XYZ file of C-alpha atoms in Angstrom:
613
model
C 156.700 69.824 5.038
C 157.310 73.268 3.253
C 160.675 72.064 2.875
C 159.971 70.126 0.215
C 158.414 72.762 -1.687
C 160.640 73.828 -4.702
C 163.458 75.549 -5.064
C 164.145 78.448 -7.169
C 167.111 78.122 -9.300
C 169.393 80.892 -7.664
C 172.847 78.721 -6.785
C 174.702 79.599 -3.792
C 178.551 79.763 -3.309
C 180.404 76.198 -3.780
C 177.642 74.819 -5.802
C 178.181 74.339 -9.643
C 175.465 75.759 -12.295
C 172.489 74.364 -13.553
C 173.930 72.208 -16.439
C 171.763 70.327 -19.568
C 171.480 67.273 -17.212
C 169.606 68.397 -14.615
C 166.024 67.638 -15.173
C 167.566 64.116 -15.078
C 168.152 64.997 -11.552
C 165.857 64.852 -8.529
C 163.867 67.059 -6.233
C 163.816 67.351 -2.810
C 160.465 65.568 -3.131
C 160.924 63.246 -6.239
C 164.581 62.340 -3.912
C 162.114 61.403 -1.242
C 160.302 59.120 -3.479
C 163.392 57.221 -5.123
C 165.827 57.138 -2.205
C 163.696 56.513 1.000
C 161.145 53.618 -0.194
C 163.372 51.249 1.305
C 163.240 52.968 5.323
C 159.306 53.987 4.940
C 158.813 50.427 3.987
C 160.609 49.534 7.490
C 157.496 50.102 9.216
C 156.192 47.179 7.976
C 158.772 44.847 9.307
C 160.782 47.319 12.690
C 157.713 47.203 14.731
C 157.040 43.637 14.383
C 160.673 42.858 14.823
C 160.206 44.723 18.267
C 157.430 43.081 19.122
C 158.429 39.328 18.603
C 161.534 39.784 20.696
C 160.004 41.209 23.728
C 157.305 38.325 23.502
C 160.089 36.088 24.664
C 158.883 38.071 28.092
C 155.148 37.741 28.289
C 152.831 40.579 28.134
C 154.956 43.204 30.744
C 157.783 42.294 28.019
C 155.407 44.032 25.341
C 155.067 46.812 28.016
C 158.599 48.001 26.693
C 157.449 48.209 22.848
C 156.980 51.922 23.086
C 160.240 52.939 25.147
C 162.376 50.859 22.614
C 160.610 52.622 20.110
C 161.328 56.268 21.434
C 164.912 54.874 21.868
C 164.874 54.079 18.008
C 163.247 57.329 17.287
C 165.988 58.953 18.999
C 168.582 57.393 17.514
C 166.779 58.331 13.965
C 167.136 61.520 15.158
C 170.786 61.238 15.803
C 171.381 59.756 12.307
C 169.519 62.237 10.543
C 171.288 65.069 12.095
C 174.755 63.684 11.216
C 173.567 62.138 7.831
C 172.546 66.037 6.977
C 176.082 67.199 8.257
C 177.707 64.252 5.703
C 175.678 65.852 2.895
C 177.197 69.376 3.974
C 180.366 68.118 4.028
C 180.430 65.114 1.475
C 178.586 66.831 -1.665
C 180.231 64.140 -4.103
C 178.025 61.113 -1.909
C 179.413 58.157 -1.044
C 177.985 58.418 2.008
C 179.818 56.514 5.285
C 182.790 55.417 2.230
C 183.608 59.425 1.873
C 183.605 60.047 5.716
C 185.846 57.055 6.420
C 188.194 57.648 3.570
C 188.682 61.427 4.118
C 189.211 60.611 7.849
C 189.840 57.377 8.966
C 191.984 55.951 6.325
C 191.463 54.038 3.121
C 190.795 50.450 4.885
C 188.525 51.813 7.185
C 186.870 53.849 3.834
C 186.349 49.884 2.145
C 185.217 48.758 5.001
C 182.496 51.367 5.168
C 182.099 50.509 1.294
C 182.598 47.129 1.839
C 179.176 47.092 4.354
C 176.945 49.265 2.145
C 177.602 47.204 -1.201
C 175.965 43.834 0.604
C 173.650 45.971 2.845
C 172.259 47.311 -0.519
C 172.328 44.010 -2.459
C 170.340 42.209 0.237
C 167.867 45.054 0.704
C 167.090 44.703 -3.191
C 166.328 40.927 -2.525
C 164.847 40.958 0.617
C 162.432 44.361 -0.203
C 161.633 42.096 -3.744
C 161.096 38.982 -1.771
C 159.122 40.552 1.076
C 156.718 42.028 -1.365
C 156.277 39.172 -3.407
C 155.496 37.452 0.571
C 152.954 39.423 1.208
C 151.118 39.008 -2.431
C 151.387 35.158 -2.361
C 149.566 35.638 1.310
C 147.209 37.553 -0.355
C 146.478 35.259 -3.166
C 148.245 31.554 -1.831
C 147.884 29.935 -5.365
C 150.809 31.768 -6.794
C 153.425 30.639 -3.925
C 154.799 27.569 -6.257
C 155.914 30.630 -8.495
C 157.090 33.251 -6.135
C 160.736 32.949 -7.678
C 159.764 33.707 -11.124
C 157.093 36.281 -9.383
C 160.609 38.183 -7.531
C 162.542 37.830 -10.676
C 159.774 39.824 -12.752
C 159.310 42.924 -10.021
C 163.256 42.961 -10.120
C 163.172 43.268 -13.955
C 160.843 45.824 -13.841
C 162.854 48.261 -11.166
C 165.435 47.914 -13.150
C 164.051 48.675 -16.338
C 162.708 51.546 -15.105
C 166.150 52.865 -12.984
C 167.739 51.816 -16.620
C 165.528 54.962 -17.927
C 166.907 57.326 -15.223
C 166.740 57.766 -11.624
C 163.956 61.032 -12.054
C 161.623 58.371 -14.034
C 161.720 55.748 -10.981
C 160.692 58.737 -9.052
C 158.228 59.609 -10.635
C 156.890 55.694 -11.280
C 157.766 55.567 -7.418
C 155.879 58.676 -5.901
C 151.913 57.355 -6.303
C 152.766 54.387 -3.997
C 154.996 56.226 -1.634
C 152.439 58.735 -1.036
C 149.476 56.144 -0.877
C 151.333 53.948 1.920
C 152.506 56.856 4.118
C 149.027 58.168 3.850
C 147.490 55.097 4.698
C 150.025 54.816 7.289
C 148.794 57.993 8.945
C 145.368 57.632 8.359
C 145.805 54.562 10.620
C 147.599 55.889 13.258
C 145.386 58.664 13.421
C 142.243 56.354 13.226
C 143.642 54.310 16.263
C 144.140 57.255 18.344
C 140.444 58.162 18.935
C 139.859 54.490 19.625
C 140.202 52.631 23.363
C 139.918 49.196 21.997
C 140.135 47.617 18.883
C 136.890 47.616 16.035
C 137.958 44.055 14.763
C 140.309 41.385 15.356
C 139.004 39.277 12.931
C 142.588 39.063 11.142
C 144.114 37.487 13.894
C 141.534 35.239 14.870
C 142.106 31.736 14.773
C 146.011 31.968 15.098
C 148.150 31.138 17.640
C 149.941 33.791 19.680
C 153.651 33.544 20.198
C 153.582 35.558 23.439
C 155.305 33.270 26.402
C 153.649 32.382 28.997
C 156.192 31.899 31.985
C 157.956 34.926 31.445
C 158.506 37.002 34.993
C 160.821 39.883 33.736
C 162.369 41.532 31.222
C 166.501 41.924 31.245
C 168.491 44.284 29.410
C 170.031 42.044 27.027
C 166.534 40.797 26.216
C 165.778 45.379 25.543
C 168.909 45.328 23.588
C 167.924 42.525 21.886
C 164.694 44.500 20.634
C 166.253 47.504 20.066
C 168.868 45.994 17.924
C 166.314 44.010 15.570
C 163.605 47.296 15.696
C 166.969 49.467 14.284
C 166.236 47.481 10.998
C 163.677 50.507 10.779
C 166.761 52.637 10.222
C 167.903 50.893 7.105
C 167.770 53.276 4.188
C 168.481 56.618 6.092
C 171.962 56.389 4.862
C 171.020 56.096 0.972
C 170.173 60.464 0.577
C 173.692 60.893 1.722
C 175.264 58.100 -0.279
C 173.756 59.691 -3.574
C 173.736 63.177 -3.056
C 174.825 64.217 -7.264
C 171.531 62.751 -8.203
C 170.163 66.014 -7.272
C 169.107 69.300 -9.126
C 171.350 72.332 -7.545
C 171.810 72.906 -5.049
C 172.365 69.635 -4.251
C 173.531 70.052 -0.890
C 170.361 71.798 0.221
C 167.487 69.543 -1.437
C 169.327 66.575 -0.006
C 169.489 67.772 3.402
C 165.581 69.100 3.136
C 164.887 65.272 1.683
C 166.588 63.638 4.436
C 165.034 65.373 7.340
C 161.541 64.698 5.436
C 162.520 61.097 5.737
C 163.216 61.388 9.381
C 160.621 63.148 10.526
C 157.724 61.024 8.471
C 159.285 57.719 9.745
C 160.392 58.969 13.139
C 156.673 59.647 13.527
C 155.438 56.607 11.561
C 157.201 54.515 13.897
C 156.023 55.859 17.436
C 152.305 56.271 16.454
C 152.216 52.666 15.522
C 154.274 51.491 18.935
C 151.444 53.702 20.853
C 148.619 51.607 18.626
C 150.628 48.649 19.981
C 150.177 49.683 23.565
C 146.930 50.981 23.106
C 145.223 47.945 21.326
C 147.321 45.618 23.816
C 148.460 43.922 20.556
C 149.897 40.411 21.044
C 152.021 38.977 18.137
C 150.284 35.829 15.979
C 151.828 32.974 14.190
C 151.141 33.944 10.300
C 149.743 37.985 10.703
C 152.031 40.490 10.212
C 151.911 43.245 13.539
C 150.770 46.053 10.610
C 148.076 43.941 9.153
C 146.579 43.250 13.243
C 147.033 47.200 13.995
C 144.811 47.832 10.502
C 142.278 45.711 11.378
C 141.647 47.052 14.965
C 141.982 50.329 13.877
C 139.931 50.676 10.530
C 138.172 47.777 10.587
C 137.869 44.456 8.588
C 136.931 46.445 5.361
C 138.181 48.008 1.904
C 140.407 50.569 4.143
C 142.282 46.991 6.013
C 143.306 45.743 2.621
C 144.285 49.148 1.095
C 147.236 49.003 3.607
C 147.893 45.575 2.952
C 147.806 46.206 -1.142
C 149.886 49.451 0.050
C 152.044 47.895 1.847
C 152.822 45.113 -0.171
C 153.346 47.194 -3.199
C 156.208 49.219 -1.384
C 157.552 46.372 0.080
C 158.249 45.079 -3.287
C 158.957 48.434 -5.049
C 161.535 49.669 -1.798
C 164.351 47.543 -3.405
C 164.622 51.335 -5.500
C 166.552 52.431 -2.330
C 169.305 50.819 -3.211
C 169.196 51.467 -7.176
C 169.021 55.176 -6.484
C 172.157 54.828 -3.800
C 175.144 51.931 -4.986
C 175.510 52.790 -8.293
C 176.619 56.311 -7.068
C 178.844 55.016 -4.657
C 180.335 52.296 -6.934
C 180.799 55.362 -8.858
C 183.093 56.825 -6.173
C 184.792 53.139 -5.961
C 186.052 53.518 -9.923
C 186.947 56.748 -9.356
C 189.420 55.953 -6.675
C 190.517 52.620 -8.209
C 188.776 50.332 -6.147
C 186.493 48.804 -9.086
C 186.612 48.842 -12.317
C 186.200 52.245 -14.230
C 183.091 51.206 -16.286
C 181.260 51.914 -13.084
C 182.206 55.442 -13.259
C 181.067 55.848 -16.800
C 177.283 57.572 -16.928
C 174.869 57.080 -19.812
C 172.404 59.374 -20.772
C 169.771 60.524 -18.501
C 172.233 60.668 -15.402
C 172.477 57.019 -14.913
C 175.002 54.685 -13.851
C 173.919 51.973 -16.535
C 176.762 49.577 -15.266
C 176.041 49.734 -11.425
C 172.207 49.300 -12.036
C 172.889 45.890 -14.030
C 175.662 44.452 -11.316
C 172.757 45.465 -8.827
C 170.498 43.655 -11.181
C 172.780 40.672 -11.663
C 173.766 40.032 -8.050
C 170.507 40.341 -6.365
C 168.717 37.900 -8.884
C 171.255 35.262 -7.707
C 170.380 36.062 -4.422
C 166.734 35.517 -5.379
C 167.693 32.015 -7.133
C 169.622 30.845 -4.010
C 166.892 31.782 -1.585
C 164.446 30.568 -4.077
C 162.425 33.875 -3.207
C 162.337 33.058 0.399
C 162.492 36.177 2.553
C 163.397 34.307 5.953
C 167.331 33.056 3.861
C 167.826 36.206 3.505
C 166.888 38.274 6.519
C 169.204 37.103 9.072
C 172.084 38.643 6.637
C 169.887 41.740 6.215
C 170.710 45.366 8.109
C 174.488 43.972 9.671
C 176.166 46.003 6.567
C 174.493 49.295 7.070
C 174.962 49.410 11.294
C 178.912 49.138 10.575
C 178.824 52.228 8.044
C 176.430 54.243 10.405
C 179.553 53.732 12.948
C 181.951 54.028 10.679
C 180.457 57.311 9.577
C 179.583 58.831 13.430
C 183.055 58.385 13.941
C 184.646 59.403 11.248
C 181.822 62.957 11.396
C 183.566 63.138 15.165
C 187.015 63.600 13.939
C 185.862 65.400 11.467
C 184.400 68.360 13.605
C 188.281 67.899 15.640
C 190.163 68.927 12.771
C 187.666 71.650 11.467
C 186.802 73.265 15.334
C 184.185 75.490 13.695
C 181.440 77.298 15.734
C 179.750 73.984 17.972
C 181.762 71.957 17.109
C 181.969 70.128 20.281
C 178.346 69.446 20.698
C 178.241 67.749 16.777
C 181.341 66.088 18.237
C 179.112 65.054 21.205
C 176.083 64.232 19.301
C 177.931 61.668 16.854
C 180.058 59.889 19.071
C 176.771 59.372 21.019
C 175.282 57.560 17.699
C 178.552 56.057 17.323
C 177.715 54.229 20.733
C 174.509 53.526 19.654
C 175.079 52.044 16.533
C 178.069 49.899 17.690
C 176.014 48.450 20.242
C 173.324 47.363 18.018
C 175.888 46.100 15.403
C 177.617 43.761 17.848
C 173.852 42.726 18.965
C 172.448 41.767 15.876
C 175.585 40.246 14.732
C 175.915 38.229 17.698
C 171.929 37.178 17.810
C 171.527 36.434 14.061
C 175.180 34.530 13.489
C 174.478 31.017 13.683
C 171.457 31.961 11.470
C 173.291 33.120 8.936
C 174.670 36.216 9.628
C 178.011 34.815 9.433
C 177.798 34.439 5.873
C 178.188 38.454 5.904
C 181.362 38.350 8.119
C 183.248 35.913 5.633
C 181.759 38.330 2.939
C 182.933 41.234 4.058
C 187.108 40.659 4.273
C 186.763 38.908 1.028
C 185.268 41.921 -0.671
C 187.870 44.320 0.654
C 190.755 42.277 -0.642
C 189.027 42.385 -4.006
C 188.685 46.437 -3.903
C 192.664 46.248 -2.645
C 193.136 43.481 -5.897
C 191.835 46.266 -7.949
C 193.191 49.174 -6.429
C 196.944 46.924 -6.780
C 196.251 46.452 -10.765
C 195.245 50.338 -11.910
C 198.719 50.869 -9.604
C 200.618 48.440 -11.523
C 199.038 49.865 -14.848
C 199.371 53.631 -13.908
C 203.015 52.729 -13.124
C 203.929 51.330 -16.567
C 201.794 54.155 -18.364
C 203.672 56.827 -16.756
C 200.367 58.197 -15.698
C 201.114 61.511 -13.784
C 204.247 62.131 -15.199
C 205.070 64.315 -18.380
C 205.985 61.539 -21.104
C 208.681 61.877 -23.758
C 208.103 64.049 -26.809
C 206.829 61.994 -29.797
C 208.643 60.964 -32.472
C 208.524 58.760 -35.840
C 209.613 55.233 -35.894
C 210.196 53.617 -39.586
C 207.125 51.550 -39.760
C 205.947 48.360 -41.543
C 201.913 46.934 -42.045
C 201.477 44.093 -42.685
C 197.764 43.089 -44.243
C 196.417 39.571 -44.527
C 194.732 38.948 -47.153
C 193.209 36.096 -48.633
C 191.590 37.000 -52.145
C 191.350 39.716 -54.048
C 188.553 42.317 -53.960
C 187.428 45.841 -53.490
C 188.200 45.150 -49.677
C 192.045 44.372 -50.346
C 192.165 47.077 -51.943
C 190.752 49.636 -49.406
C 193.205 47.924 -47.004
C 196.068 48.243 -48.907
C 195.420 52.027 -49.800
C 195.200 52.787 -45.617
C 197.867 50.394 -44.941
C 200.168 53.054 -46.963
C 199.073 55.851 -45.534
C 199.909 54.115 -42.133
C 203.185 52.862 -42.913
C 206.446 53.845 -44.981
C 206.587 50.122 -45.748
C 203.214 47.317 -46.645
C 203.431 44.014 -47.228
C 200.609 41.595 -47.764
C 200.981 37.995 -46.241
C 198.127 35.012 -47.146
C 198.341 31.533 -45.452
C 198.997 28.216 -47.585
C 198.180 24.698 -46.712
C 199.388 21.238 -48.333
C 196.226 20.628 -49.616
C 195.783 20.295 -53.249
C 192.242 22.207 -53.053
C 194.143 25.098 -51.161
C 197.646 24.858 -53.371
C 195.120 25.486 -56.395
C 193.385 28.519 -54.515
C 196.965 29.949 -53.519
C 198.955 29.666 -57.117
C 195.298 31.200 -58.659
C 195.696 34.101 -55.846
C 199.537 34.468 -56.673
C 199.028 35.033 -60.341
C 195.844 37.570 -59.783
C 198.307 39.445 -57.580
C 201.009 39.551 -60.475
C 198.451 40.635 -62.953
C 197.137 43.321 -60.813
C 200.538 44.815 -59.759
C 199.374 47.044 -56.759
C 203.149 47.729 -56.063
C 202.899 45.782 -52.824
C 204.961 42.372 -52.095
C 202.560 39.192 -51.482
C 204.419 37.060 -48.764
C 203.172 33.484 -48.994
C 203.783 32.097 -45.384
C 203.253 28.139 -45.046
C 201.833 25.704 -42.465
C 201.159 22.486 -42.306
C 198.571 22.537 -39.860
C 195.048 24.216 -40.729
C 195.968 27.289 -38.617
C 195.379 31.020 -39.676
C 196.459 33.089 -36.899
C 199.391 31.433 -35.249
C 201.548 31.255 -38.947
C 200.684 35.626 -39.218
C 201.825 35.805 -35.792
C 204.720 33.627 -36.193
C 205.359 36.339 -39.155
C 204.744 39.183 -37.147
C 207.526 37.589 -34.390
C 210.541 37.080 -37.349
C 210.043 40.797 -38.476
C 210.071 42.248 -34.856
C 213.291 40.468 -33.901
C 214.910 41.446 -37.366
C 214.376 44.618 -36.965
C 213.602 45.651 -33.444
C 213.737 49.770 -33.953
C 210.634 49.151 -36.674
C 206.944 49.639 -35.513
C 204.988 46.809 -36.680
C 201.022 47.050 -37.117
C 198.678 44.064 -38.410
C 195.929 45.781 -40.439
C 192.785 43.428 -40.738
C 190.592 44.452 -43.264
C 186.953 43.177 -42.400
C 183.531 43.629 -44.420
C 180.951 45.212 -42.126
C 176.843 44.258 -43.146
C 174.449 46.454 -43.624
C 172.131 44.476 -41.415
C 173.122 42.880 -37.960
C 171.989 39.418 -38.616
C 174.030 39.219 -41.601
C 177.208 39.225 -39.421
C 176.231 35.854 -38.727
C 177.593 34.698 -42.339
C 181.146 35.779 -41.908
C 183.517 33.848 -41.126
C 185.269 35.268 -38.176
C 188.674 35.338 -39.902
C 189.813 38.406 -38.726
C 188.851 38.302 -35.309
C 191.030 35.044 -35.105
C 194.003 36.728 -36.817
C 193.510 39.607 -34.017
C 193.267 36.938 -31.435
C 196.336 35.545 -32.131
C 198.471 38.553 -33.012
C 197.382 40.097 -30.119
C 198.426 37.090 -27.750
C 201.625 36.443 -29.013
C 202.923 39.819 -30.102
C 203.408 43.351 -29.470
C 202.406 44.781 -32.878
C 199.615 47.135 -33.121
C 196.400 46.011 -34.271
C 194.509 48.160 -36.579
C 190.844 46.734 -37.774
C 189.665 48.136 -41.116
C 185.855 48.054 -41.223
C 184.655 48.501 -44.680
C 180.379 49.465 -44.706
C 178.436 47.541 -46.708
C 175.239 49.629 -48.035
């Protein structure tokens, strides 16, 4: 682990300098904590997962726990290795989207894109809902209100992501540290035992081990290795937000992600050898991790120290995915796939606008599943196997067109995961479709054709703004304002004093009705405006109807057509209070008049705002 030691601030070639932002930026080890809560938690759920299918075969089907857990480990390995050559060669993130764009084409890029935006929308719900599981377990009177219970941790991650992706480190490092050490401590326990000290948790339950099982197929091992690879969910997210680090970015990622490898590589066998060792059978209602603490430590303070640890980063690993799609939603705007607010960053390095549609879209996933983990699960870990295909393949042409030194063997090594993780996508889509896996099929195309919607519009806009192309010199148009006004005051006056310095030609226009109470209010506003002589024309425009914007508009329309080589601009004068509640006693007039000008014109609008102190 002296990899995660830090850094000193010397910046090798290709990197950029330190700039003012940086101590918004993570670590190797504060990256650990925000961007990998999401696959430590995994242990809490791949094991089991493991487990329950191969006790479709009896007890020699649990036989296999520990050889489809090496074959997991291994392909960890595999993905770690090419997710550190993705950070090498990918140092804007993104992730599988950057790999597949840069060499696999743009569809293939959304598809990538496409499959981490819902992989990392149902990890936030399911992590939020899991958590919230295991504390209603813990305490059984609060399960009427585990929705409102999911909705409040959800708040609070993103409150604190809201402040900056260093502060939900550093909220985020205590419990990381305190689950993988009670994780070990476990494991290590276990080790110098030959049978278990208690199995008091799982007494009483019923086990769901078959008992007329005779042997144990392949389909049935690929089966279990496809639903134990949910232990790989989150290795992706280092690579997918690789700016959030300090300089050099490339390096602390890479030292972060093998950290995250190795600690859950090894996290994951030791428990699968517990399993074997402790001839662990799977029980209706007792999570696999909560039976391997109890034989292990004991029914004591240490059993429920994992459980409170566990549960904690079950609910707090939803950060995962807070620390990794707002970056690449980032990289979406930025090629005109989403909308550009995504791409805007407020202060303290964060993505304000990705962290709310996060926010947004994973409570209604809460609502719908009325905080029930089992809705969502069967959806859960489809969208990140097809980017960690996506992104061995695209990694394998990418070491084609570069031929550096080895680059065969990288070749060899992703295509190999690229295997791998295309066999377990087509498993666990298969085995979890009818369940509701399907729902992330249809999800999927529709998404893409709203990136391509997108992408479609900035084209259409970037073609009528010229963008990339060197416009026509400037030059000056004879120009009219027109003001509406509908008194007379210190704010008609400010308007008509810019409205000159706009335009070589103002003209005030005010709205008349046929009422008598309004006839009085415009001949008193007609003579105020002869007495006070500002050298600017009051046009009196008429309507029968009680209608202030369409008659200005209307206006706006006649003059344009008259005179088409003019430049027309509405200038709305407005009064701006001191204090925000006080906007609540204006009468919206101008916003109407912009409303309506707007819609029905191509005059320029121009809102005065005159500060009230």
């Amino acid at each position: 682990m002296t990899g995660l030691t830090t850094e000193p601030d010397a910046v090798p070639a290709g990197e950029e300098p330190p700039d003012a932002g940086e101590r918004h930026r993570l670590t190797a080890v504060t990256g650990l904590a925000a961007l990998s809560l999401d696959a430590m938690a995994s242990v809490a759920y791949g094991p089991e997962a493991i487990v329950l299918v191969l006790a479709a075969a009896g007890a020699h089907g649990l036989g296999f726990t520990l050889p489809v857990t090496l074959a997991i480990a291994a392909l960890l390995a595999v993905l770690v290795a090419s997710y550190r050559q993705v950070i090498a060669a990918f140092p804007d993130g993104g992730g599988s989207y950057a790999v597949a764009r840069a060499h696999l084409g743009a569809r293939t890029g959304l598809v990538a894109a496409a499959s981490l935006i819902l992989d990392y929308v149902l990890n936030a719900a399911v992590a939020v809902t899991a958590g919230v599981a295991a504390l209603t377990s813990a305490f059984p009177a609060l399960y009427g209100d585990r929705l409102w219970l999911c909705l409040a941790v959800l708040t609070l991650i993103t409150g604190v992501n809201l402040r900056g992706i260093v502060e939900s480190a550093k909220a985020f490092i205590v419990p990381t540290a305190v689950f993988v050490g009670a994780i070990f401590v476990l494991i290590g326990v276990g080790l110098f035992r030959s049978e278990p000290v208690s199995t008091a948790t799982a007494a009483g339950h019923a086990s769901v081990v078959a008992d007329n099982a005779t042997g144990v197929g392949v389909l049935l091992l690929l089966k279990a290795f496809a639903s134990g690879c949910s232990a790989l969910t989150g290795v992706e997210a280092i690579a997918n937000a690789v700016p959030s680090f300090r300089v050099p970015r490339v390096r602390r990622a890479q030292r972060a992600e093998i950290a995250l490898g190795a600690v859950l590589g090894l996290m994951l066998i030791g428990l699968a050898v517990l399993i074997g060792r402790f001839h662990l059978q799977p029980v209706a209602g007792v999570t696999v991790l909560a039976q391997l603490a109890d034989a292990s430590l004991g029914h004591n303070w240490a059993f429920y120290v994992v459980q409170f640890a566990t549960m904690i980063l079950l609910a707090l690993s939803a950060n995962t995915s807070f620390g990794g799609l707002p970056v690449l939603l980032k990289l979406l705007a930025r090629d005109n796939y989403l909308p550009h607010v995504f791409a805007l960053k407020a202060d303290r390095q964060v993505h304000r606008h990705g962290v709310l549609a996060l926010a947004v879209v994973s409570a209604a996933l809460l609502v719908f599943s009325g905080g029930d983990t089992n809705t969502l699960v069967p959806m859960f870990a489809i969208g990140v196997f097809v980017g960690f295909t996506i992104a061995q393949v695209g990694m394998v042409r990418h070491w084609r067109l570069e031929r550096g030194r080895g680059w065969r063997g990288k070749a060899l090594l992703n295509g190999f995961g690229a295997l791998l993780t295309g066999v377990s996508t087509i498993v666990v889509t298969a085995s979890k479709f009818a369940e509701g896996a399907w729902l992330i099929v249809v999800a999927l195309p529709l998404l893409i054709a709203a990136f391509v919607a997108v992408h479609r519009a900035y084209d259409r806009i970037a073609e009528q703004l010229g963008l990339g192309r060197v416009p026509e010199p400037p030059h000056r148009d004879r120009s009219l304002v027109i003001v509406p006004v509908s008194s007379l005051s210190r704010l008609t006056s400010e308007a008509l004093t810019a409205a000159a310095s706009l335009g070589d030609e103002v003209r005030a226009v005010t709205v008349g009705y046929p009422d008598p109470e309004d006839h009085a209010q415009l001949h008193a506003l007609e003579r105020a405006w002869t007495e006070w002589d500002p050298g600017v024309p009051l046009v009196r425009l008429s309507c029968e109807r009680r209608s202030l914007g369409g008659p200005i508009a209307a206006y706006v329309r006649e003059v344009a057509a008259a005179e088409p080589a003019r430049r027309v601009t509405v200038l709305i004068p407005e009064a701006e209070p001191e204090r925000l509640w006080q906007r609540l006693l204006q009468n919206q007039r101008g916003a109407v008049v912009a409303h309506a000008v707007r819609r029905e014109t191509d005059a320029v609008i121009c809102r005065l705002r005159f500060r009230l102190l």
